[in-house]
């Protein structure tokens, strides 16, 4: 399992456990790291930011 897949799964488990604030933080950091390493428009970064938005929506 590559690092991006592992970190996305970790954020997903955190979200599923109900820790939405931490999940949003993990998704956000992953999205930023992907952009820094693979380019601003890498679709995996967009997936991470969508996860962040979903976690924030569940938090409120």
Tab-separated table of C-alpha atoms in Angstrom, residues 9-59:
chain	number	residue	atom	x	y	z
A	9	UNK	CA	-7.451	5.163	4.803
A	10	UNK	CA	-6.233	6.536	8.135
A	11	UNK	CA	-8.259	9.717	7.652
A	12	UNK	CA	-11.273	7.614	6.659
A	13	UNK	CA	-11.000	5.477	9.794
A	14	UNK	CA	-10.713	8.607	11.908
A	15	UNK	CA	-13.834	10.024	10.260
A	16	UNK	CA	-15.705	6.732	10.731
A	17	UNK	CA	-14.777	6.799	14.429
A	18	UNK	CA	-16.517	10.183	14.737
A	19	UNK	CA	-13.404	12.353	15.224
A	20	UNK	CA	-14.357	14.748	12.449
A	21	UNK	CA	-11.998	17.545	13.448
A	22	UNK	CA	-8.967	15.250	13.345
A	23	UNK	CA	-10.177	13.645	10.123
A	24	UNK	CA	-10.491	17.071	8.498
A	25	UNK	CA	-6.963	17.905	9.641
A	26	UNK	CA	-5.586	14.644	8.236
A	27	UNK	CA	-7.367	15.068	4.888
A	28	UNK	CA	-6.207	18.687	4.615
A	29	UNK	CA	-2.573	17.851	5.348
A	30	UNK	CA	-2.670	14.963	2.896
A	31	UNK	CA	-4.122	17.199	0.177
A	32	UNK	CA	-1.413	19.802	0.731
A	33	UNK	CA	1.331	17.175	0.728
A	34	UNK	CA	0.027	15.674	-2.517
A	35	UNK	CA	-0.049	19.108	-4.152
A	36	UNK	CA	3.499	19.838	-3.025
A	37	UNK	CA	4.837	16.535	-4.371
A	38	UNK	CA	2.672	15.830	-7.402
A	39	UNK	CA	1.267	19.152	-8.561
A	40	UNK	CA	-1.598	21.392	-7.666
A	41	UNK	CA	-4.220	19.618	-9.762
A	42	UNK	CA	-3.458	16.004	-8.901
A	43	UNK	CA	-6.871	14.322	-8.571
A	44	UNK	CA	-5.793	12.594	-5.363
A	45	UNK	CA	-5.427	16.031	-3.742
A	46	UNK	CA	-8.971	16.864	-4.791
A	47	UNK	CA	-10.151	13.585	-3.242
A	48	UNK	CA	-8.418	14.508	0.007
A	49	UNK	CA	-9.975	17.981	0.051
A	50	UNK	CA	-13.403	16.463	-0.637
A	51	UNK	CA	-12.843	14.234	2.382
A	52	UNK	CA	-11.960	17.285	4.431
A	53	UNK	CA	-15.153	19.050	3.352
A	54	UNK	CA	-17.226	15.970	4.177
A	55	UNK	CA	-15.688	15.687	7.650
A	56	UNK	CA	-16.296	19.383	8.311
A	57	UNK	CA	-19.906	18.970	7.204
A	58	UNK	CA	-20.378	16.114	9.663
A	59	UNK	CA	-18.769	18.138	12.466
